[in-house]
Structure formats: structure tokens, C-alpha cells
Coordinates of C-alpha atoms in Angstrom, one line a residue:
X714 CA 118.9 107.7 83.8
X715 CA 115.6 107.3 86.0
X716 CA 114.4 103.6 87.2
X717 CA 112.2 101.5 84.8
X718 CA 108.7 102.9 84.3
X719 CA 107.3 100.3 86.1
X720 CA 109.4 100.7 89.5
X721 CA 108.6 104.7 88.9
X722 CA 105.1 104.0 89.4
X723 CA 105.0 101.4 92.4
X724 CA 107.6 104.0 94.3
X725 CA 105.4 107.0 93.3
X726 CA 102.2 104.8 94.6
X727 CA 104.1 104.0 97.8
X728 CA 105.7 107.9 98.3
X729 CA 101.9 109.2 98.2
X730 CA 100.9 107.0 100.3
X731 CA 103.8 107.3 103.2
X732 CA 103.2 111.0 103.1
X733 CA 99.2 110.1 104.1
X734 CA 101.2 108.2 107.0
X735 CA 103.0 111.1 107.8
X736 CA 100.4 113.3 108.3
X737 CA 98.0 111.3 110.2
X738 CA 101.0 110.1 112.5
X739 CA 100.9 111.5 116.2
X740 CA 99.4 115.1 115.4
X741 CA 101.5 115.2 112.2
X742 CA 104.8 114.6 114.3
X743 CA 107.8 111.9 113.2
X744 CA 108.0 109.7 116.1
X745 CA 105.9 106.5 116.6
X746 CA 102.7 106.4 118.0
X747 CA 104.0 104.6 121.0
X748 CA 105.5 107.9 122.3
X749 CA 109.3 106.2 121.8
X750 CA 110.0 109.6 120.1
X751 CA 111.9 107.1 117.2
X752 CA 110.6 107.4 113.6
X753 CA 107.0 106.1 112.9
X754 CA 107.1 102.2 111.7
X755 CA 105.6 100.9 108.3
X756 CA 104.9 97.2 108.0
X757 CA 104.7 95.9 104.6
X758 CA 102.2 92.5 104.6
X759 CA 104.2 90.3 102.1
X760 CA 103.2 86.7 101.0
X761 CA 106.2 86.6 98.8
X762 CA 104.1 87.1 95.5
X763 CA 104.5 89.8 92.7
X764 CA 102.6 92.1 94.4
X765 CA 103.9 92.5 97.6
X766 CA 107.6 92.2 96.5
X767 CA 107.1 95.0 94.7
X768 CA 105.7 96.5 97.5
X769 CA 108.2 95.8 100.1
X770 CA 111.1 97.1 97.4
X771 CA 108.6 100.3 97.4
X772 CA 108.9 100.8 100.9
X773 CA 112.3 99.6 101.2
X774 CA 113.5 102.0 99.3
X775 CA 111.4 105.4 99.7
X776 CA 110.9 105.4 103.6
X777 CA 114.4 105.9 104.7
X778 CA 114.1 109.0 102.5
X779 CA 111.2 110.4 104.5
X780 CA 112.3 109.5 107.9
X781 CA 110.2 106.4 108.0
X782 CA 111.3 102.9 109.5
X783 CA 110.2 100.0 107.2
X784 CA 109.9 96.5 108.5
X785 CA 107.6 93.2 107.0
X786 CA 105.7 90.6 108.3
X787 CA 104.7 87.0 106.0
X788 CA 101.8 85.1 107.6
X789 CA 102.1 81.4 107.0
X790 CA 98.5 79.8 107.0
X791 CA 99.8 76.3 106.8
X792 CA 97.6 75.3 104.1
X793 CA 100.1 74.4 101.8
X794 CA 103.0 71.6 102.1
X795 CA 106.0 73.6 103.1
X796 CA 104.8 76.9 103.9
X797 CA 107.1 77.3 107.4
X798 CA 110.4 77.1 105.0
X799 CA 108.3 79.7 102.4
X800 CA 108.0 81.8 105.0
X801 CA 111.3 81.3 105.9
X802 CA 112.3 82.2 102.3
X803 CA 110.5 85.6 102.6
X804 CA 111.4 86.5 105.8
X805 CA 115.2 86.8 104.2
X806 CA 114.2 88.1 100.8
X807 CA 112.6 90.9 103.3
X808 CA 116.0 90.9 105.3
X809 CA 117.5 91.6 102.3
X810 CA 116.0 94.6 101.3
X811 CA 116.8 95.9 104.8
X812 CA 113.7 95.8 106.1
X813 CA 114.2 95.5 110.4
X814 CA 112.0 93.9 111.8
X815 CA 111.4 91.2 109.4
X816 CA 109.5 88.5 110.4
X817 CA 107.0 85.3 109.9
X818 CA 103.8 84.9 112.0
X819 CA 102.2 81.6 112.0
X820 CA 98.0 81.1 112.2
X821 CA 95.6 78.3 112.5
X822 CA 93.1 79.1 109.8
X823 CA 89.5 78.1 111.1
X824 CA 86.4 76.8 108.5
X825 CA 83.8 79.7 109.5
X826 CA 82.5 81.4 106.2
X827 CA 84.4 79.1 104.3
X828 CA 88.4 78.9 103.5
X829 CA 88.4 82.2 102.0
X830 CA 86.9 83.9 104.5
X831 CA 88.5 81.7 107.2
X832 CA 91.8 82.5 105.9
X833 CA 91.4 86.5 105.7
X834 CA 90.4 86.3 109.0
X835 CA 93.3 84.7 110.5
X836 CA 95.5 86.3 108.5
X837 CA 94.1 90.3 109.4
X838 CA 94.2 88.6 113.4
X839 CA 97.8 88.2 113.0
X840 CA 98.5 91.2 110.6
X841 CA 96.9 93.5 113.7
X842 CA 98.8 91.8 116.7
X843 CA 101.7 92.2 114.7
X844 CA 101.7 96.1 114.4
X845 CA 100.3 96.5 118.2
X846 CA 103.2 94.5 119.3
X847 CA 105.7 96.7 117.2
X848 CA 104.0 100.2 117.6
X849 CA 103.4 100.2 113.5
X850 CA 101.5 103.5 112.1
X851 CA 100.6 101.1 108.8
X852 CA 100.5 98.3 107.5
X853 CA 101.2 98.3 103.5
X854 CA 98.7 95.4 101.8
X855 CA 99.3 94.4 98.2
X856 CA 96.5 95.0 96.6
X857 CA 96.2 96.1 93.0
X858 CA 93.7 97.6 90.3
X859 CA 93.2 93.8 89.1
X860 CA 92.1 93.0 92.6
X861 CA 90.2 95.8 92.8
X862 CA 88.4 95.1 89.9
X863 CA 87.9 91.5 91.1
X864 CA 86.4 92.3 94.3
X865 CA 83.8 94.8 92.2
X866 CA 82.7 92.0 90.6
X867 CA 81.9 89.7 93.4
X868 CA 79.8 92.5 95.1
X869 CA 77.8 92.8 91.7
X870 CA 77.0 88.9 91.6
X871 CA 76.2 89.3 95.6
X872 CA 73.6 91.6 94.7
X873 CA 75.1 93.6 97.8
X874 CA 74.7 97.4 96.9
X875 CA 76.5 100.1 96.8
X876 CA 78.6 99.5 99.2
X877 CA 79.7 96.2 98.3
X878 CA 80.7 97.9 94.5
X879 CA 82.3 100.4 96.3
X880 CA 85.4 97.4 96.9
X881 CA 88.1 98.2 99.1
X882 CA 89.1 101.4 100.4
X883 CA 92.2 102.8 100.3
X884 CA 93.1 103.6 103.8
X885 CA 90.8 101.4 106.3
X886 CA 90.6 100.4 109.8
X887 CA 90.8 96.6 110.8
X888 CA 87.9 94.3 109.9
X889 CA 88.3 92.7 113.3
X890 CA 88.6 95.8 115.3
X891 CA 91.1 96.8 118.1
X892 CA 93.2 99.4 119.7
X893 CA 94.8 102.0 117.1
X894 CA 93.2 100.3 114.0
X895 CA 91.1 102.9 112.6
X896 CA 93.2 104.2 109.7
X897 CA 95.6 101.0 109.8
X898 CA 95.6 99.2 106.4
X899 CA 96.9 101.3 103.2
X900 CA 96.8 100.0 99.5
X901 CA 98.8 101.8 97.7
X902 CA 98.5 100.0 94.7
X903 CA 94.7 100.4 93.8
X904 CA 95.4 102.5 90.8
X905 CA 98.2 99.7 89.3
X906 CA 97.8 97.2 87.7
X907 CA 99.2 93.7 88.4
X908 CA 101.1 93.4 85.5
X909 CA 103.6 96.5 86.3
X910 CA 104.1 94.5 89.5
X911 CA 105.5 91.9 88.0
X912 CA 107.5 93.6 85.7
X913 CA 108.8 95.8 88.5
X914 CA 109.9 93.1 90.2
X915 CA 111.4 91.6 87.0
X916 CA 113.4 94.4 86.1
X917 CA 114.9 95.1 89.8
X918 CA 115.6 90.7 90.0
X919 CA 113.2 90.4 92.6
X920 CA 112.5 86.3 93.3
X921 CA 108.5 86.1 93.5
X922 CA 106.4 83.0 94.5
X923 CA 103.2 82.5 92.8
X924 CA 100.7 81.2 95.1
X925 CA 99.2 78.0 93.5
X926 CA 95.6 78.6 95.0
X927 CA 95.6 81.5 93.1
X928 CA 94.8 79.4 90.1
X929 CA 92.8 77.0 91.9
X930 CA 88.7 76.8 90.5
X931 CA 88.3 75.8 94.1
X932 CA 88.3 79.0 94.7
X933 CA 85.7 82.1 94.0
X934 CA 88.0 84.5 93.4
X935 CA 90.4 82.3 91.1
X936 CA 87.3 81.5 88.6
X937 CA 86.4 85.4 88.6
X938 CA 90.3 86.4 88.0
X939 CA 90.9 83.6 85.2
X940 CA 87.5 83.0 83.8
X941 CA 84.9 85.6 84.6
X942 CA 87.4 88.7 83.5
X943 CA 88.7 87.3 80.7
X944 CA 85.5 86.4 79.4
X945 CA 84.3 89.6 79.7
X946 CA 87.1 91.3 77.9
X947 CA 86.5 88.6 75.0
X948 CA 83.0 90.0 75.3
X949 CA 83.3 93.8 75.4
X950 CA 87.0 94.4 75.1
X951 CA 89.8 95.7 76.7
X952 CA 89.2 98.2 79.2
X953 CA 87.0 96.0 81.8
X954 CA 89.3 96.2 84.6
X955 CA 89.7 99.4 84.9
X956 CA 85.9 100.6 84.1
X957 CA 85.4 97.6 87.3
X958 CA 87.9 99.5 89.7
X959 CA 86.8 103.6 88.5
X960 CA 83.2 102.0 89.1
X961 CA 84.7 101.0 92.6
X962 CA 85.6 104.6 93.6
X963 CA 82.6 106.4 92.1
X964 CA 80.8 104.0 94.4
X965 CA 82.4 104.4 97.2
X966 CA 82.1 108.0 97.1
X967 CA 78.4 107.8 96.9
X968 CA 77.8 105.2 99.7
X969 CA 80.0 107.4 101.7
X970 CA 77.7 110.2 101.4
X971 CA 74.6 108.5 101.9
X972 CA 76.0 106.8 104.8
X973 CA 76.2 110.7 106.3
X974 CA 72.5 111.4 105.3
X975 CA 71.6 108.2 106.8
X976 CA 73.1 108.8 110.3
X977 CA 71.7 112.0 110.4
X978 CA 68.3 110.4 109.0
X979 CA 68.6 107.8 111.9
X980 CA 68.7 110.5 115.1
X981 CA 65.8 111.9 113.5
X982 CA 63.7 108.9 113.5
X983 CA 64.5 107.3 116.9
X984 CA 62.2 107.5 119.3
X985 CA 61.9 107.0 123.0
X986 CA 61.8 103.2 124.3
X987 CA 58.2 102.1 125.0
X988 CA 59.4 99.8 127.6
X989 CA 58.8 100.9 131.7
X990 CA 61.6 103.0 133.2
X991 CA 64.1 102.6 130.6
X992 CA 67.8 103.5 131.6
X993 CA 69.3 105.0 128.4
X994 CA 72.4 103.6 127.5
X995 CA 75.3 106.4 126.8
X996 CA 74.4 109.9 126.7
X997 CA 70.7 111.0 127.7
X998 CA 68.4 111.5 124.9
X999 CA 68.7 114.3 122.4
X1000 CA 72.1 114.6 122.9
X1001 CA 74.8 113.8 120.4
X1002 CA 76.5 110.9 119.9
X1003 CA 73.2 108.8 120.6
X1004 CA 72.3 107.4 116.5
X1005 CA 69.6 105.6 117.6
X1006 CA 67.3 105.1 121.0
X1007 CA 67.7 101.8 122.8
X1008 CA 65.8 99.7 124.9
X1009 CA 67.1 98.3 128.0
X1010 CA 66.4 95.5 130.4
X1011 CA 66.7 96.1 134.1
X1012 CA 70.4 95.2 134.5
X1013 CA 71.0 97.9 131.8
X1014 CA 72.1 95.5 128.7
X1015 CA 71.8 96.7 125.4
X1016 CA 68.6 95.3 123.6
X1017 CA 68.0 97.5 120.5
X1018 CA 66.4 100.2 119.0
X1019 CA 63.1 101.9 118.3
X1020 CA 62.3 104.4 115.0
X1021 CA 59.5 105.9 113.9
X1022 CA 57.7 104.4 111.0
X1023 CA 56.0 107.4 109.4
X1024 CA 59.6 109.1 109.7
X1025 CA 61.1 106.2 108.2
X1026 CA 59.0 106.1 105.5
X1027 CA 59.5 109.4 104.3
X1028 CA 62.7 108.5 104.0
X1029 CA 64.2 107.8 100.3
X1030 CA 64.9 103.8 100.0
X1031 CA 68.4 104.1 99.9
X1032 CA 68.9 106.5 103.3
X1033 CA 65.8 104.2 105.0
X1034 CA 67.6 101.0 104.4
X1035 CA 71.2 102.1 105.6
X1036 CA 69.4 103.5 108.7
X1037 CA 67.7 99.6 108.9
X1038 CA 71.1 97.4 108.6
X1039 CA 72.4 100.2 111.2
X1040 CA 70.1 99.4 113.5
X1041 CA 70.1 95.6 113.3
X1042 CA 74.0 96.0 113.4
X1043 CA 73.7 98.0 116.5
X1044 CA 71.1 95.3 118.1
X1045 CA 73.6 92.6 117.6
X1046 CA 73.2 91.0 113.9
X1047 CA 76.5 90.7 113.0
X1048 CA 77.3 92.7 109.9
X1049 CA 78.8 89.8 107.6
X1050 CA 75.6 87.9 107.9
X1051 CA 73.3 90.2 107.3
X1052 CA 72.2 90.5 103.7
X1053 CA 70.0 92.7 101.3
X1054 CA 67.0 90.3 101.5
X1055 CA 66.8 90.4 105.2
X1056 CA 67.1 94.3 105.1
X1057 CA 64.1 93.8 102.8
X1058 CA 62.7 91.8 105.1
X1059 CA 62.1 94.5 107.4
X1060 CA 62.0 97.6 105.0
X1061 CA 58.8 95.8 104.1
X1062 CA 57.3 96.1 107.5
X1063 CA 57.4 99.7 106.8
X1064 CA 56.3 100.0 103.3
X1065 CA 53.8 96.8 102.6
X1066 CA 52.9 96.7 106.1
X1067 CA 49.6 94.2 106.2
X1068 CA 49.8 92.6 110.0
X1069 CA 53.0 90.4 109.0
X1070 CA 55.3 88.5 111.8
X1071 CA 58.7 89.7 113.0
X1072 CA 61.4 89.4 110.8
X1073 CA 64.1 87.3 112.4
X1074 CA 67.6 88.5 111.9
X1075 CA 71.0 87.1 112.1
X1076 CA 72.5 86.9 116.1
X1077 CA 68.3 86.2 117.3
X1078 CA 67.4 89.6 116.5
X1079 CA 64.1 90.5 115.3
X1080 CA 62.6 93.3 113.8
X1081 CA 58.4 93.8 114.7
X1082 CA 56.3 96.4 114.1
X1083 CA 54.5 97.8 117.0
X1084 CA 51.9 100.1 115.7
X1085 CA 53.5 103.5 114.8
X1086 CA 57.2 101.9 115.8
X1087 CA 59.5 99.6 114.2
X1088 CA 61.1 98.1 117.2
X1089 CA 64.4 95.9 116.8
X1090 CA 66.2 93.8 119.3
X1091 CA 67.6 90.9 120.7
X1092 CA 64.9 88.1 121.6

């Protein structure tokens, strides 16, 4: 007789998903990417809950059948009374499985963006130290359909296109960057639900910890999972979760491609710098790998970018305004603060243009038209 539905599914989830890691290891070969020649190294990210205790059994038990090493890593936030011995606690439960290495990183969790954000950000610091310091191919997160249907509905009451409805990604590289982190963070569990994670850990007698913030109205994300959800499913029925995540990846598959049309859009529109005896940073212009032209100062420092209006404009709104953020991005705004009504902001300098001032910009950029130029940059 086979294993309980629900530990079928999170192994199947977890098999697919090592075989991705298996491919995309060191030209498709089985060592580690550190050139040890031992079996590549798959960390599991586990807080202890449902989720990623059902993970970690996952991975526990179907790497050793594809030649994989399995270890885990708990980050302790210290936001909660108690949280060293809970780490502790999963450290061993993670021992237990035979997960080598096993082990708890602590964090100081700062207050930009909030303690959310402040939080994620620690935690993805430590998570990426973690697998440069032990040569991991992947780091395994936790994240299920629920959550993906969650995050979907936070980027529809930010108003943040496509993107932001497009939720998270499957595979995806670090949000705070660094060596080997382009294809590091795997989820697995997009397409289950949180409710066979729980009962896959009931059935194999798997100890979970709920997280009490989880529940907390403090918390964004706790009011969308136990008040704006619900609610809707009173309101339209069952079903709304996983309409939210299918909505996710038909989203994401569209922003992708328009992300393509608008890097292509944007070496079509760039133009060369007005200023005097520019100095091109990267390769010389009209060659590839150049998305956008930038203007220099003297000592050669990266200022920003200059497109052509009239191209721009031709442009369909949803290409002109990927090319926009792109460019702001690339003049130093920094991506998380820059929203849809500054990108406005500025498409409006191309569309409704009637003499306006610069639009300032996150990171002192601004964005000012300079007759048949839209010229962006640090000031």
C-alpha cells in the first residue's frame, strides 16, 4: 500500500522540483556547484510550521533517492518570547529526519518598510548567507496555493499591475541579490494547498508549530488570510483560492512576455546622451547588451538615461511604461519604492505633455522632458 494521498502529493511536488535542481546544477552534472565533486546540496527553509514540515519530510525523504544531499536551516527573528529554544526545537525535529546540516541562524530584524517587510528581509539575508556558506544549489521555501492566492490579492488592492498579480514565481533568484542567486529559491508547493500540508504532516506524526502572528490583525497578510478570503468565499463561493493562484500564473506569463517586448522596445528608443563628450558606460553604442543610453559625468558615474519621446509614444501603454520603471530603476529609484502613480507621473510627460516640471522619483531621480527627449537621472 502507497503513502497517504496527501504525503503522495507533497513528495510528487518536491520530486519535480529536485529534478529542475538537477538539471540546472553545474551543466546538468551531480556534484555541487562549489566544484567539491560531492552531490549537489538542497536546503529546506523551515520555521517549524505545517508547511515547511511537510516540506523538509518531502525532501528528507525523496533526495537521497536522486543523489541529492538534504540539509535545513530555521531563522529565528527574535520577535517572539522564546524563539532561540523554538529554534532549537526545529533544528532537532530537522535532525531527526536526517537532514545534515541542520541548523538555526539568528537575525536582527530592522523597521524599514514596516515589520513585514523588515522581517522578509532579514530573513532572505540570512537564508542567502546560509547556502553561500554551504555551497547549496536551492533553497526549498514553503509556500503554498493559499499563499499564493494571498499574495494575488495584496497586489490587486496595491493597484500594482500585472506583475504584482503575477505573485511569486516558482523558481527565483534572491530579492537582495548576490553571488549564485539567480535561480536559488524553489516553491514547490504553489499548486497545494495548505490544508494537505497539514494533513501530511498529521498522518506521518510530524510536531508543527503554528506561528501566533499568523493570526495576528496586526498584520496585512493575517486579515487577508482570515478575513478578506473567507469573506470572499461567503460571497462567491468556494473556488476563490484557486481562481486567485491560476490568475497568478496566467499573469505572470503575460508580464513575462511583455517584459521581452519592452527590452527590446527600450534599445529602440534610447538615444544618444545630449551631454558634452559623454563616456558611454559598458559596451559602445548600438551594441548589445546596452538597454538603454546613459549619461555620464566626467568621472564616468552612472547618471541615467535618455529615450526618445516620439518613439516612446508609439509605444502601446503597457510596453511604454515597463520601458519607464526600467529606466528609473536603472537611474537609481529603487524598485520597491517606486509605484504605478509615479510611473504615471512620467508616462504623462510623454502623453499630456503641456510644459509640466520634472517628475521627482524615489532615490532623487527625476524624470524631465527636454524637447524631443525624455531624459532621467540622478539630480
Amino acid at each position: 500500500m502507497g503513502p497517504h494521498p496527501a504525503v503522495a502529493a507533497i513528495r510528487l511536488a518536491v520530486r519535480r522540483t529536485l529534478h529542475d535542481v538537477l538539471r540546472d546544477a553545474a551543466g546538468g552534472a551531480r556534484s555541487a556547484p562549489d566544484g567539491t565533486g560531492r552531490p549537489p546540496l538542497v536546503l529546506v527553509a523551515c520555521s517549524g510550521g505545517a508547511d515547511s514540515m511537510a516540506l523538509a519530510s518531502a525532501l528528507a525523504f525523496e533526495a537521497p533517492r536522486l543523489g541529492l544531499r538534504a540539509g535545513g536551516v530555521t531563522v529565528d527573528h527574535g520577535l517572539q518570547p522564546g524563539s532561540a529554544d523554538r529554534a532549537r526545537e526545529v533544528v532537532s525535529r530537522l535532525a531527526a529526519l536526517s537532514l545534515e546540516p541542520a541548523e538555526a541562524v539568528t537575525v536582527t530584524v530592522g523597521r524599514a518598510g514596516g515589520p513585514e517587510a523588515a522581517a522578509r528581509t532579514a530573513r532572505y539575508t540570512a537564508l542567502d548567507e546560509a547556502a553561500e556558506r554551504l555551497g547549496a544549489a536551492a533553497v526549498l521555501l514553503g509556500h503554498t496555493r493559499d499563499d499564493q492566492a494571498e499574495t494575488v490579492l495584496l497586489g490587486l488592492a496595491r493597484g500594482s499591475g500585472t506583475r504584482s498579480l503575477s505573485g511569486m514565481a516558482a523558481v527565483s533568484g534572491s530579492p537582495t541579490g548576490g553571488p549564485g542567486a539567480g535561480r536559488r529559491y524553489r516553491r514547490p508547493f504553489l499548486a497545494v494547498d495548505r490544508q494537505t500540508t497539514r494533513k501530511a504532516c498529521m498522518v506521518q506524526s510530524l510536531p508543527v508549530w503554528d506561528d501566533p502572528h499568523n493570526a495576528d490583525p496586526a498584520f496585512t497578510r493575517s486579515r487577508v488570510r482570515h478575513d478578506a478570503l473567507p469573506a470572499l468565499e461567503k460571497a462567491l463561493g468556494k473556488g476563490v483560492v484557486e481562481a486567485l493562484a491560476r490568475t497568478a500564473q496566467l499573469s505572470r506569463d503575460d508580464a513575462d512576455a511583455l517584459d521581452a517586448w519592452a527590452l527590446d522596445a527600450e534599445r529602440a528608443v534610447r538615444v544618444a546622451p545630449p551631454a558634452p563628450s559623454p563616456a558611454p558606460r559598458g559596451p559602445a553604442e548600438g551594441e548589445e547588451g546596452t538597454s538603454v543610453a546613459h549619461v555620464t559625468t566626467d568621472a564616468g558615474a552612472d547618471t541615467g538615461a535618455v529615450l526618445d519621446v516620439p518613439g516612446l509614444h508609439a509605444l502601446p501603454p503597457a510596453v511604454r511604461r515597463r520601458v519607464l520603471r526600467r529606466a528609473a530603476v536603472a537611474a537609481g529609484s529603487p524598485a520597491g519604492s517606486l509605484f504605478a502613480r509615479h510611473i504615471e507621473e512620467i508616462d504623462r510627460l510623454i502623453t499630456d505633455w503641456h510644459g509640466q516640471r520634472a517628475v521627482n522619483l524615489p532615490g532623487r531621480v527625476a524624470a524631465r522632458r527636454q524637447g524631443g527627449t525624455l531624459v532621467i537621472r540622478q539630480v
